[in-house]
mmCIF file with all atom_site columns, C-alpha atoms in Angstrom:
data_model
loop_
_atom_site.group_PDB
_atom_site.id
_atom_site.type_symbol
_atom_site.label_atom_id
_atom_site.label_alt_id
_atom_site.label_comp_id
_atom_site.label_asym_id
_atom_site.label_entity_id
_atom_site.label_seq_id
_atom_site.pdbx_PDB_ins_code
_atom_site.Cartn_x
_atom_site.Cartn_y
_atom_site.Cartn_z
_atom_site.occupancy
_atom_site.B_iso_or_equiv
_atom_site.pdbx_formal_charge
_atom_site.auth_seq_id
_atom_site.auth_comp_id
_atom_site.auth_asym_id
_atom_site.auth_atom_id
_atom_site.pdbx_PDB_model_num
ATOM 1   C CA . MET A 1 1   ? 25.643  -6.591  -2.524  1.00 0.00 ? 19  MET A CA 1
ATOM 2   C CA . TRP A 1 2   ? 24.718  -6.647  1.183   1.00 0.00 ? 20  TRP A CA 1
ATOM 3   C CA . ARG A 1 3   ? 21.749  -4.335  0.566   1.00 0.00 ? 21  ARG A CA 1
ATOM 4   C CA . LYS A 1 4   ? 20.480  -6.656  -2.177  1.00 0.00 ? 22  LYS A CA 1
ATOM 5   C CA . LEU A 1 5   ? 20.772  -9.687  0.078   1.00 0.00 ? 23  LEU A CA 1
ATOM 6   C CA . LYS A 1 6   ? 19.082  -7.849  2.912   1.00 0.00 ? 24  LYS A CA 1
ATOM 7   C CA . ARG A 1 7   ? 16.204  -6.879  0.456   1.00 0.00 ? 25  ARG A CA 1
ATOM 8   C CA . LEU A 1 8   ? 15.904  -10.526 -0.726  1.00 0.00 ? 26  LEU A CA 1
ATOM 9   C CA . LYS A 1 9   ? 15.749  -11.654 2.925   1.00 0.00 ? 27  LYS A CA 1
ATOM 10  C CA . GLU A 1 10  ? 12.989  -9.113  3.639   1.00 0.00 ? 28  GLU A CA 1
ATOM 11  C CA . ILE A 1 11  ? 11.033  -10.280 0.567   1.00 0.00 ? 29  ILE A CA 1
ATOM 12  C CA . VAL A 1 12  ? 11.365  -13.997 1.019   1.00 0.00 ? 30  VAL A CA 1
ATOM 13  C CA . TRP A 1 13  ? 11.603  -14.583 4.751   1.00 0.00 ? 31  TRP A CA 1
ATOM 14  C CA . ASP A 1 14  ? 10.153  -11.638 6.656   1.00 0.00 ? 32  ASP A CA 1
ATOM 15  C CA . GLU A 1 15  ? 7.085   -11.040 4.556   1.00 0.00 ? 33  GLU A CA 1
ATOM 16  C CA . SER A 1 16  ? 6.461   -14.434 2.845   1.00 0.00 ? 34  SER A CA 1
ATOM 17  C CA . GLY A 1 17  ? 5.105   -16.058 5.922   1.00 0.00 ? 35  GLY A CA 1
ATOM 18  C CA . ILE A 1 18  ? 7.312   -19.136 5.706   1.00 0.00 ? 36  ILE A CA 1
ATOM 19  C CA . PRO A 1 19  ? 7.780   -19.489 9.552   1.00 0.00 ? 37  PRO A CA 1
ATOM 20  C CA . LYS A 1 20  ? 3.971   -19.240 10.016  1.00 0.00 ? 38  LYS A CA 1
ATOM 21  C CA . PHE A 1 21  ? 3.347   -21.692 7.187   1.00 0.00 ? 39  PHE A CA 1
ATOM 22  C CA . TRP A 1 22  ? 5.854   -24.183 8.538   1.00 0.00 ? 40  TRP A CA 1
ATOM 23  C CA . ALA A 1 23  ? 4.404   -23.922 12.053  1.00 0.00 ? 41  ALA A CA 1
ATOM 24  C CA . ALA A 1 24  ? 0.898   -24.513 10.631  1.00 0.00 ? 42  ALA A CA 1
ATOM 25  C CA . ILE A 1 25  ? 1.620   -27.621 8.686   1.00 0.00 ? 43  ILE A CA 1
ATOM 26  C CA . SER A 1 26  ? 4.276   -29.294 10.886  1.00 0.00 ? 44  SER A CA 1
ATOM 27  C CA . PRO A 1 27  ? 1.748   -30.720 13.477  1.00 0.00 ? 45  PRO A CA 1
ATOM 28  C CA . PHE A 1 28  ? -0.061  -32.644 10.656  1.00 0.00 ? 46  PHE A CA 1
ATOM 29  C CA . ILE A 1 29  ? 2.981   -34.285 9.108   1.00 0.00 ? 47  ILE A CA 1
ATOM 30  C CA . PRO A 1 30  ? 3.451   -37.116 11.654  1.00 0.00 ? 48  PRO A CA 1
ATOM 31  C CA . GLY A 1 31  ? -0.243  -37.987 11.387  1.00 0.00 ? 49  GLY A CA 1
ATOM 32  C CA . ALA A 1 32  ? -0.049  -38.020 7.601   1.00 0.00 ? 50  ALA A CA 1
ATOM 33  C CA . ILE A 1 33  ? 2.987   -40.346 7.718   1.00 0.00 ? 51  ILE A CA 1
ATOM 34  C CA . GLN A 1 34  ? 1.207   -42.685 10.120  1.00 0.00 ? 52  GLN A CA 1
ATOM 35  C CA . TRP A 1 35  ? -1.806  -42.758 7.933   1.00 0.00 ? 53  TRP A CA 1
ATOM 36  C CA . ALA A 1 36  ? 0.316   -43.634 5.004   1.00 0.00 ? 54  ALA A CA 1
ATOM 37  C CA . LYS A 1 37  ? 1.963   -46.436 6.992   1.00 0.00 ? 55  LYS A CA 1
ATOM 38  C CA . ASN A 1 38  ? -1.435  -47.817 8.005   1.00 0.00 ? 56  ASN A CA 1
ATOM 39  C CA . THR A 1 39  ? -2.849  -47.553 4.472   1.00 0.00 ? 57  THR A CA 1
ATOM 40  C CA . TRP A 1 40  ? 0.053   -49.257 2.729   1.00 0.00 ? 58  TRP A CA 1
ATOM 41  C CA . PRO A 1 41  ? 1.392   -52.342 4.712   1.00 0.00 ? 59  PRO A CA 1
ATOM 42  C CA . MET A 1 42  ? 5.033   -52.030 5.550   1.00 0.00 ? 60  MET A CA 1
ATOM 43  C CA . GLN A 1 43  ? 5.698   -55.515 4.125   1.00 0.00 ? 61  GLN A CA 1
ATOM 44  C CA . VAL A 1 44  ? 6.005   -53.910 0.739   1.00 0.00 ? 62  VAL A CA 1
ATOM 45  C CA . SER A 1 45  ? 9.610   -52.756 0.773   1.00 0.00 ? 63  SER A CA 1
ATOM 46  C CA . LYS A 1 46  ? 9.218   -50.211 -1.964  1.00 0.00 ? 64  LYS A CA 1
ATOM 47  C CA . VAL A 1 47  ? 6.370   -48.499 -0.204  1.00 0.00 ? 65  VAL A CA 1
ATOM 48  C CA . LYS A 1 48  ? 8.409   -48.524 3.020   1.00 0.00 ? 66  LYS A CA 1
ATOM 49  C CA . GLU A 1 49  ? 11.336  -46.928 1.309   1.00 0.00 ? 67  GLU A CA 1
ATOM 50  C CA . MET A 1 50  ? 9.064   -44.352 -0.227  1.00 0.00 ? 68  MET A CA 1
ATOM 51  C CA . ILE A 1 51  ? 7.487   -43.463 3.169   1.00 0.00 ? 69  ILE A CA 1
ATOM 52  C CA . ASP A 1 52  ? 10.895  -43.296 4.787   1.00 0.00 ? 70  ASP A CA 1
ATOM 53  C CA . LEU A 1 53  ? 12.001  -41.089 2.036   1.00 0.00 ? 71  LEU A CA 1
ATOM 54  C CA . ILE A 1 54  ? 8.975   -38.798 2.560   1.00 0.00 ? 72  ILE A CA 1
ATOM 55  C CA . GLN A 1 55  ? 9.584   -38.828 6.262   1.00 0.00 ? 73  GLN A CA 1
ATOM 56  C CA . TRP A 1 56  ? 13.104  -37.431 5.800   1.00 0.00 ? 74  TRP A CA 1
ATOM 57  C CA . TRP A 1 57  ? 12.673  -35.296 2.779   1.00 0.00 ? 75  TRP A CA 1
ATOM 58  C CA . TRP A 1 58  ? 9.006   -34.125 2.809   1.00 0.00 ? 76  TRP A CA 1
ATOM 59  C CA . GLY A 1 59  ? 10.002  -30.553 3.828   1.00 0.00 ? 77  GLY A CA 1
ATOM 60  C CA . ILE A 1 60  ? 12.338  -29.819 0.947   1.00 0.00 ? 78  ILE A CA 1
ATOM 61  C CA . PRO A 1 61  ? 9.999   -29.696 -2.073  1.00 0.00 ? 79  PRO A CA 1
ATOM 62  C CA . ILE A 1 62  ? 7.383   -27.869 -0.035  1.00 0.00 ? 80  ILE A CA 1
ATOM 63  C CA . ALA A 1 63  ? 9.937   -25.313 1.047   1.00 0.00 ? 81  ALA A CA 1
ATOM 64  C CA . ILE A 1 64  ? 11.246  -24.839 -2.471  1.00 0.00 ? 82  ILE A CA 1
ATOM 65  C CA . ALA A 1 65  ? 7.728   -24.402 -3.876  1.00 0.00 ? 83  ALA A CA 1
ATOM 66  C CA . TRP A 1 66  ? 6.826   -21.993 -1.196  1.00 0.00 ? 84  TRP A CA 1
ATOM 67  C CA . VAL A 1 67  ? 10.045  -19.887 -1.648  1.00 0.00 ? 85  VAL A CA 1
ATOM 68  C CA . ILE A 1 68  ? 9.517   -19.713 -5.362  1.00 0.00 ? 86  ILE A CA 1
ATOM 69  C CA . TRP A 1 69  ? 5.904   -18.650 -4.995  1.00 0.00 ? 87  TRP A CA 1
ATOM 70  C CA . ALA A 1 70  ? 6.643   -16.136 -2.223  1.00 0.00 ? 88  ALA A CA 1
ATOM 71  C CA . LEU A 1 71  ? 9.658   -14.708 -4.082  1.00 0.00 ? 89  LEU A CA 1
ATOM 72  C CA . ALA A 1 72  ? 7.700   -14.180 -7.319  1.00 0.00 ? 90  ALA A CA 1
ATOM 73  C CA . ARG A 1 73  ? 4.744   -12.608 -5.484  1.00 0.00 ? 91  ARG A CA 1
ATOM 74  C CA . LYS A 1 74  ? 6.819   -10.251 -3.309  1.00 0.00 ? 92  LYS A CA 1
ATOM 75  C CA . ILE A 1 75  ? 9.143   -9.202  -6.162  1.00 0.00 ? 93  ILE A CA 1
ATOM 76  C CA . PHE A 1 76  ? 6.094   -8.353  -8.240  1.00 0.00 ? 94  PHE A CA 1
ATOM 77  C CA . GLU A 1 77  ? 4.692   -6.422  -5.312  1.00 0.00 ? 95  GLU A CA 1
ATOM 78  C CA . TYR A 1 78  ? 7.986   -4.675  -4.533  1.00 0.00 ? 96  TYR A CA 1
ATOM 79  C CA . GLU A 1 79  ? 8.804   -3.701  -8.186  1.00 0.00 ? 97  GLU A CA 1
ATOM 80  C CA . THR A 1 80  ? 5.394   -2.765  -9.387  1.00 0.00 ? 98  THR A CA 1
ATOM 81  C CA . PRO A 1 81  ? 4.808   1.027   -9.107  1.00 0.00 ? 99  PRO A CA 1
ATOM 82  C CA . VAL A 1 82  ? 1.739   1.715   -7.026  1.00 0.00 ? 100 VAL A CA 1
ATOM 83  C CA . ILE A 1 83  ? 0.413   4.571   -4.954  1.00 0.00 ? 101 ILE A CA 1
ATOM 84  C CA . GLU A 1 84  ? -0.761  4.037   -1.440  1.00 0.00 ? 102 GLU A CA 1
ATOM 85  C CA . GLN A 1 85  ? -3.739  5.771   0.365   1.00 0.00 ? 103 GLN A CA 1
ATOM 86  C CA . PRO A 1 86  ? -2.773  9.351   1.206   1.00 0.00 ? 104 PRO A CA 1
ATOM 87  C CA . THR A 1 87  ? -2.359  10.323  4.872   1.00 0.00 ? 105 THR A CA 1
ATOM 88  C CA . PHE A 1 88  ? -3.045  13.684  6.442   1.00 0.00 ? 106 PHE A CA 1
ATOM 89  C CA . TYR A 1 89  ? -1.415  15.459  9.362   1.00 0.00 ? 107 TYR A CA 1
ATOM 90  C CA . GLN A 1 90  ? -1.587  18.825  10.996  1.00 0.00 ? 108 GLN A CA 1
ATOM 91  C CA . HIS A 1 91  ? 1.237   21.306  11.222  1.00 0.00 ? 109 HIS A CA 1
ATOM 92  C CA . GLY A 1 92  ? 0.400   24.596  12.940  1.00 0.00 ? 110 GLY A CA 1
ATOM 93  C CA . ARG A 1 93  ? -2.936  25.701  11.712  1.00 0.00 ? 111 ARG A CA 1
ATOM 94  C CA . ASP A 1 94  ? -2.535  24.059  8.294   1.00 0.00 ? 112 ASP A CA 1
ATOM 95  C CA . TRP A 1 95  ? -3.121  20.472  7.181   1.00 0.00 ? 113 TRP A CA 1
ATOM 96  C CA . TYR A 1 96  ? -0.674  18.584  4.969   1.00 0.00 ? 114 TYR A CA 1
ATOM 97  C CA . MET A 1 97  ? -1.134  15.538  2.732   1.00 0.00 ? 115 MET A CA 1
ATOM 98  C CA . GLU A 1 98  ? 1.508   12.835  2.270   1.00 0.00 ? 116 GLU A CA 1
ATOM 99  C CA . LEU A 1 99  ? 1.399   10.516  -0.621  1.00 0.00 ? 117 LEU A CA 1
ATOM 100 C CA . ARG A 1 100 ? 3.640   7.383   -0.516  1.00 0.00 ? 118 ARG A CA 1
ATOM 101 C CA . ALA A 1 101 ? 4.690   5.094   -3.380  1.00 0.00 ? 119 ALA A CA 1
ATOM 102 C CA . ARG A 1 102 ? 5.842   1.594   -3.585  1.00 0.00 ? 120 ARG A CA 1
ATOM 103 C CA . GLY A 1 103 ? 7.654   -0.015  -6.464  1.00 0.00 ? 121 GLY A CA 1
ATOM 104 C CA . LYS A 1 104 ? 10.717  0.700   -8.611  1.00 0.00 ? 122 LYS A CA 1
ATOM 105 C CA . GLY A 1 105 ? 11.934  3.784   -10.322 1.00 0.00 ? 123 GLY A CA 1
ATOM 106 C CA . LYS A 1 106 ? 10.347  7.200   -10.708 1.00 0.00 ? 124 LYS A CA 1
ATOM 107 C CA . PHE A 1 107 ? 6.847   7.614   -12.116 1.00 0.00 ? 125 PHE A CA 1
ATOM 108 C CA . HIS A 1 108 ? 4.077   10.222  -12.275 1.00 0.00 ? 126 HIS A CA 1
ATOM 109 C CA . VAL A 1 109 ? 0.702   10.417  -10.549 1.00 0.00 ? 127 VAL A CA 1
ATOM 110 C CA . VAL A 1 110 ? -2.287  12.499  -11.162 1.00 0.00 ? 128 VAL A CA 1
ATOM 111 C CA . VAL A 1 111 ? -4.511  13.793  -8.336  1.00 0.00 ? 129 VAL A CA 1
ATOM 112 C CA . ASN A 1 112 ? -7.854  15.414  -8.921  1.00 0.00 ? 130 ASN A CA 1
ATOM 113 C CA . PHE A 1 113 ? -10.546 16.479  -6.507  1.00 0.00 ? 131 PHE A CA 1
ATOM 114 C CA . GLU A 1 114 ? -13.978 17.947  -6.057  1.00 0.00 ? 132 GLU A CA 1
ATOM 115 C CA . VAL A 1 115 ? -15.568 19.613  -3.073  1.00 0.00 ? 133 VAL A CA 1
ATOM 116 C CA . HIS A 1 116 ? -19.076 18.819  -1.748  1.00 0.00 ? 134 HIS A CA 1
ATOM 117 C CA . ASN A 1 117 ? -21.178 20.708  0.776   1.00 0.00 ? 135 ASN A CA 1
ATOM 118 C CA . GLU A 1 118 ? -22.478 19.008  3.878   1.00 0.00 ? 136 GLU A CA 1
ATOM 119 C CA . ASP A 1 119 ? -25.734 18.156  2.071   1.00 0.00 ? 137 ASP A CA 1
ATOM 120 C CA . GLY A 1 120 ? -23.854 16.390  -0.683  1.00 0.00 ? 138 GLY A CA 1
ATOM 121 C CA . SER A 1 121 ? -24.217 19.058  -3.330  1.00 0.00 ? 139 SER A CA 1
ATOM 122 C CA . LEU A 1 122 ? -21.150 20.372  -5.206  1.00 0.00 ? 140 LEU A CA 1
ATOM 123 C CA . PHE A 1 123 ? -19.473 23.406  -3.588  1.00 0.00 ? 141 PHE A CA 1
ATOM 124 C CA . LEU A 1 124 ? -18.196 24.364  -7.078  1.00 0.00 ? 142 LEU A CA 1
ATOM 125 C CA . PRO A 1 125 ? -19.499 22.609  -10.242 1.00 0.00 ? 143 PRO A CA 1
ATOM 126 C CA . THR A 1 126 ? -16.123 21.437  -11.480 1.00 0.00 ? 144 THR A CA 1
ATOM 127 C CA . ILE A 1 127 ? -13.278 18.951  -10.830 1.00 0.00 ? 145 ILE A CA 1
ATOM 128 C CA . PHE A 1 128 ? -9.936  20.490  -10.086 1.00 0.00 ? 146 PHE A CA 1
ATOM 129 C CA . GLY A 1 129 ? -6.451  19.184  -10.590 1.00 0.00 ? 147 GLY A CA 1
ATOM 130 C CA . TYR A 1 130 ? -4.290  19.165  -7.473  1.00 0.00 ? 148 TYR A CA 1
ATOM 131 C CA . LEU A 1 131 ? -1.665  21.887  -7.085  1.00 0.00 ? 149 LEU A CA 1
ATOM 132 C CA . TRP A 1 132 ? 1.332   20.423  -5.338  1.00 0.00 ? 150 TRP A CA 1
ATOM 133 C CA . ASN A 1 133 ? 3.107   22.785  -2.826  1.00 0.00 ? 151 ASN A CA 1
ATOM 134 C CA . GLU A 1 134 ? 1.055   25.581  -4.383  1.00 0.00 ? 152 GLU A CA 1
ATOM 135 C CA . THR A 1 135 ? 3.314   25.659  -7.456  1.00 0.00 ? 153 THR A CA 1
ATOM 136 C CA . HIS A 1 136 ? 3.294   22.331  -9.304  1.00 0.00 ? 154 HIS A CA 1
ATOM 137 C CA . SER A 1 137 ? 0.269   20.995  -11.160 1.00 0.00 ? 155 SER A CA 1
ATOM 138 C CA . ASN A 1 138 ? -0.434  17.442  -12.315 1.00 0.00 ? 156 ASN A CA 1
ATOM 139 C CA . PRO A 1 139 ? 1.232   15.125  -12.968 1.00 0.00 ? 157 PRO A CA 1
ATOM 140 C CA . ILE A 1 140 ? 3.647   14.962  -10.072 1.00 0.00 ? 158 ILE A CA 1
ATOM 141 C CA . GLY A 1 141 ? 6.738   12.813  -10.027 1.00 0.00 ? 159 GLY A CA 1
ATOM 142 C CA . ILE A 1 142 ? 7.439   10.416  -7.203  1.00 0.00 ? 160 ILE A CA 1
ATOM 143 C CA . HIS A 1 143 ? 9.945   7.746   -6.573  1.00 0.00 ? 161 HIS A CA 1
ATOM 144 C CA . GLY A 1 144 ? 9.121   4.179   -5.589  1.00 0.00 ? 162 GLY A CA 1
ATOM 145 C CA . GLY A 1 145 ? 9.800   3.851   -1.846  1.00 0.00 ? 163 GLY A CA 1
ATOM 146 C CA . GLY A 1 146 ? 9.530   7.606   -1.521  1.00 0.00 ? 164 GLY A CA 1
ATOM 147 C CA . ASN A 1 147 ? 6.871   10.239  -0.796  1.00 0.00 ? 165 ASN A CA 1
ATOM 148 C CA . GLN A 1 148 ? 5.572   13.628  -1.579  1.00 0.00 ? 166 GLN A CA 1
ATOM 149 C CA . ARG A 1 149 ? 4.270   16.111  0.989   1.00 0.00 ? 167 ARG A CA 1
ATOM 150 C CA . THR A 1 150 ? 2.171   19.141  0.157   1.00 0.00 ? 168 THR A CA 1
ATOM 151 C CA . VAL A 1 151 ? -0.297  21.560  1.848   1.00 0.00 ? 169 VAL A CA 1
ATOM 152 C CA . PHE A 1 152 ? -3.786  20.105  1.738   1.00 0.00 ? 170 PHE A CA 1
ATOM 153 C CA . ALA A 1 153 ? -5.767  22.846  3.485   1.00 0.00 ? 171 ALA A CA 1
ATOM 154 C CA . ARG A 1 154 ? -4.159  26.207  4.535   1.00 0.00 ? 172 ARG A CA 1
ATOM 155 C CA . TYR A 1 155 ? -5.843  28.355  7.126   1.00 0.00 ? 173 TYR A CA 1
ATOM 156 C CA . VAL A 1 156 ? -6.177  31.892  5.622   1.00 0.00 ? 174 VAL A CA 1
ATOM 157 C CA . ASP A 1 157 ? -8.215  34.595  7.384   1.00 0.00 ? 175 ASP A CA 1
ATOM 158 C CA . GLY A 1 158 ? -10.838 32.198  8.643   1.00 0.00 ? 176 GLY A CA 1
ATOM 159 C CA . MET A 1 159 ? -11.013 30.263  5.374   1.00 0.00 ? 177 MET A CA 1
ATOM 160 C CA . ALA A 1 160 ? -9.851  26.714  4.655   1.00 0.00 ? 178 ALA A CA 1
ATOM 161 C CA . ARG A 1 161 ? -7.939  27.181  1.439   1.00 0.00 ? 179 ARG A CA 1
ATOM 162 C CA . ILE A 1 162 ? -7.342  24.231  -0.933  1.00 0.00 ? 180 ILE A CA 1
ATOM 163 C CA . PHE A 1 163 ? -5.061  24.752  -3.914  1.00 0.00 ? 181 PHE A CA 1
ATOM 164 C CA . GLY A 1 164 ? -6.104  23.415  -7.369  1.00 0.00 ? 182 GLY A CA 1
ATOM 165 C CA . THR A 1 165 ? -5.807  23.987  -11.063 1.00 0.00 ? 183 THR A CA 1
ATOM 166 C CA . ASN A 1 166 ? -8.659  24.416  -13.530 1.00 0.00 ? 184 ASN A CA 1
ATOM 167 C CA . ALA A 1 167 ? -9.017  22.885  -16.971 1.00 0.00 ? 185 ALA A CA 1
ATOM 168 C CA . ALA A 1 168 ? -6.701  25.551  -18.403 1.00 0.00 ? 186 ALA A CA 1
ATOM 169 C CA . SER A 1 169 ? -3.996  24.565  -15.833 1.00 0.00 ? 187 SER A CA 1
ATOM 170 C CA . GLN A 1 170 ? -4.362  27.895  -14.075 1.00 0.00 ? 188 GLN A CA 1
ATOM 171 C CA . ALA A 1 171 ? -3.966  28.010  -10.336 1.00 0.00 ? 189 ALA A CA 1
ATOM 172 C CA . VAL A 1 172 ? -7.150  28.266  -8.368  1.00 0.00 ? 190 VAL A CA 1
ATOM 173 C CA . ALA A 1 173 ? -7.477  28.939  -4.659  1.00 0.00 ? 191 ALA A CA 1
ATOM 174 C CA . ILE A 1 174 ? -10.619 27.387  -3.307  1.00 0.00 ? 192 ILE A CA 1
ATOM 175 C CA . ASP A 1 175 ? -11.639 29.097  -0.077  1.00 0.00 ? 193 ASP A CA 1
ATOM 176 C CA . LEU A 1 176 ? -14.068 27.178  2.133   1.00 0.00 ? 194 LEU A CA 1
ATOM 177 C CA . PRO A 1 177 ? -15.897 29.404  4.601   1.00 0.00 ? 195 PRO A CA 1
ATOM 178 C CA . LYS A 1 178 ? -17.199 28.196  7.943   1.00 0.00 ? 196 LYS A CA 1
ATOM 179 C CA . GLY A 1 179 ? -18.916 24.867  7.537   1.00 0.00 ? 197 GLY A CA 1
ATOM 180 C CA . SER A 1 180 ? -18.407 21.160  6.878   1.00 0.00 ? 198 SER A CA 1
ATOM 181 C CA . TYR A 1 181 ? -17.254 19.822  3.561   1.00 0.00 ? 199 TYR A CA 1
ATOM 182 C CA . THR A 1 182 ? -16.298 16.555  1.855   1.00 0.00 ? 200 THR A CA 1
ATOM 183 C CA . VAL A 1 183 ? -13.298 16.575  -0.470  1.00 0.00 ? 201 VAL A CA 1
ATOM 184 C CA . VAL A 1 184 ? -13.420 13.599  -2.902  1.00 0.00 ? 202 VAL A CA 1
ATOM 185 C CA . MET A 1 185 ? -9.893  12.901  -4.195  1.00 0.00 ? 203 MET A CA 1
ATOM 186 C CA . SER A 1 186 ? -9.123  10.737  -7.156  1.00 0.00 ? 204 SER A CA 1
ATOM 187 C CA . ILE A 1 187 ? -5.569  9.482   -7.421  1.00 0.00 ? 205 ILE A CA 1
ATOM 188 C CA . HIS A 1 188 ? -4.318  7.696   -10.559 1.00 0.00 ? 206 HIS A CA 1
ATOM 189 C CA . ASP A 1 189 ? -1.217  5.560   -10.571 1.00 0.00 ? 207 ASP A CA 1
ATOM 190 C CA . PRO A 1 190 ? 0.925   4.493   -13.522 1.00 0.00 ? 208 PRO A CA 1
ATOM 191 C CA . LEU A 1 191 ? -1.012  1.185   -14.001 1.00 0.00 ? 209 LEU A CA 1
ATOM 192 C CA . GLY A 1 192 ? -4.267  2.956   -14.473 1.00 0.00 ? 210 GLY A CA 1
ATOM 193 C CA . ALA A 1 193 ? -5.585  2.073   -11.057 1.00 0.00 ? 211 ALA A CA 1
ATOM 194 C CA . ASN A 1 194 ? -7.786  4.695   -9.296  1.00 0.00 ? 212 ASN A CA 1
ATOM 195 C CA . ILE A 1 195 ? -7.824  5.374   -5.616  1.00 0.00 ? 213 ILE A CA 1
ATOM 196 C CA . THR A 1 196 ? -10.758 7.392   -4.337  1.00 0.00 ? 214 THR A CA 1
ATOM 197 C CA . ARG A 1 197 ? -10.462 9.034   -0.926  1.00 0.00 ? 215 ARG A CA 1
ATOM 198 C CA . LYS A 1 198 ? -13.135 11.087  0.790   1.00 0.00 ? 216 LYS A CA 1
ATOM 199 C CA . VAL A 1 199 ? -11.752 13.588  3.249   1.00 0.00 ? 217 VAL A CA 1
ATOM 200 C CA . LYS A 1 200 ? -13.885 15.471  5.776   1.00 0.00 ? 218 LYS A CA 1
ATOM 201 C CA . VAL A 1 201 ? -12.922 19.120  6.193   1.00 0.00 ? 219 VAL A CA 1
ATOM 202 C CA . LEU A 1 202 ? -14.451 21.224  8.954   1.00 0.00 ? 220 LEU A CA 1
ATOM 203 C CA . ASN A 1 203 ? -13.826 24.865  9.184   1.00 0.00 ? 221 ASN A CA 1
ATOM 204 C CA . ASP A 1 204 ? -15.116 26.421  12.409  1.00 0.00 ? 222 ASP A CA 1
ATOM 205 C CA . SER A 1 205 ? -13.714 29.802  11.426  1.00 0.00 ? 223 SER A CA 1
ATOM 206 C CA . SER A 1 206 ? -10.918 29.573  14.038  1.00 0.00 ? 224 SER A CA 1
ATOM 207 C CA . ALA A 1 207 ? -9.254  26.304  12.875  1.00 0.00 ? 225 ALA A CA 1
ATOM 208 C CA . ILE A 1 208 ? -9.419  23.528  10.311  1.00 0.00 ? 226 ILE A CA 1
ATOM 209 C CA . HIS A 1 209 ? -10.161 19.933  11.173  1.00 0.00 ? 227 HIS A CA 1
ATOM 210 C CA . VAL A 1 210 ? -9.471  17.104  8.734   1.00 0.00 ? 228 VAL A CA 1
ATOM 211 C CA . SER A 1 211 ? -10.580 13.537  9.101   1.00 0.00 ? 229 SER A CA 1
#
């Protein structure tokens, strides 16, 4: 129960921007009330009562409407399965890729890639499926709020080795000799959205550099 309340607080208060919204509109409220008083003479008792009511209660309907809108927007954002942009980091002489997911439940993603030479031409005339952890091919399961890590480029005898699968789902080791390359990754999430990420891979024959 406490975890649910904490999650609700994060969705509605921490990320909805209510404090910022309140701070932005508050300075204009006194001026708006004064304008209303000047526009409608205070001799009319009903108008005066209405303005007094607005003066005391103006914040409540605005706050309710804002909370409802923020809650619906954030719940949809939190619960909808979606993949974020991959990140890359170095460990030893190898480079790893981390893929994070937001949303609810476990779902599957598909990652494909192709390799281009420095001049833009294809290094190999085909698109490969990504081979996760050198053993698991597409699709790969991932939990909302979780992540998956795998080797992106492994340094092997002066080569930058990327692991993929061909159309027959057979493992293929793509060895990139000394030179500069662009790996174009296509990541598909459960809603059919497609993330394209271009990754620069430089092999100087003594180390791999990814950017």
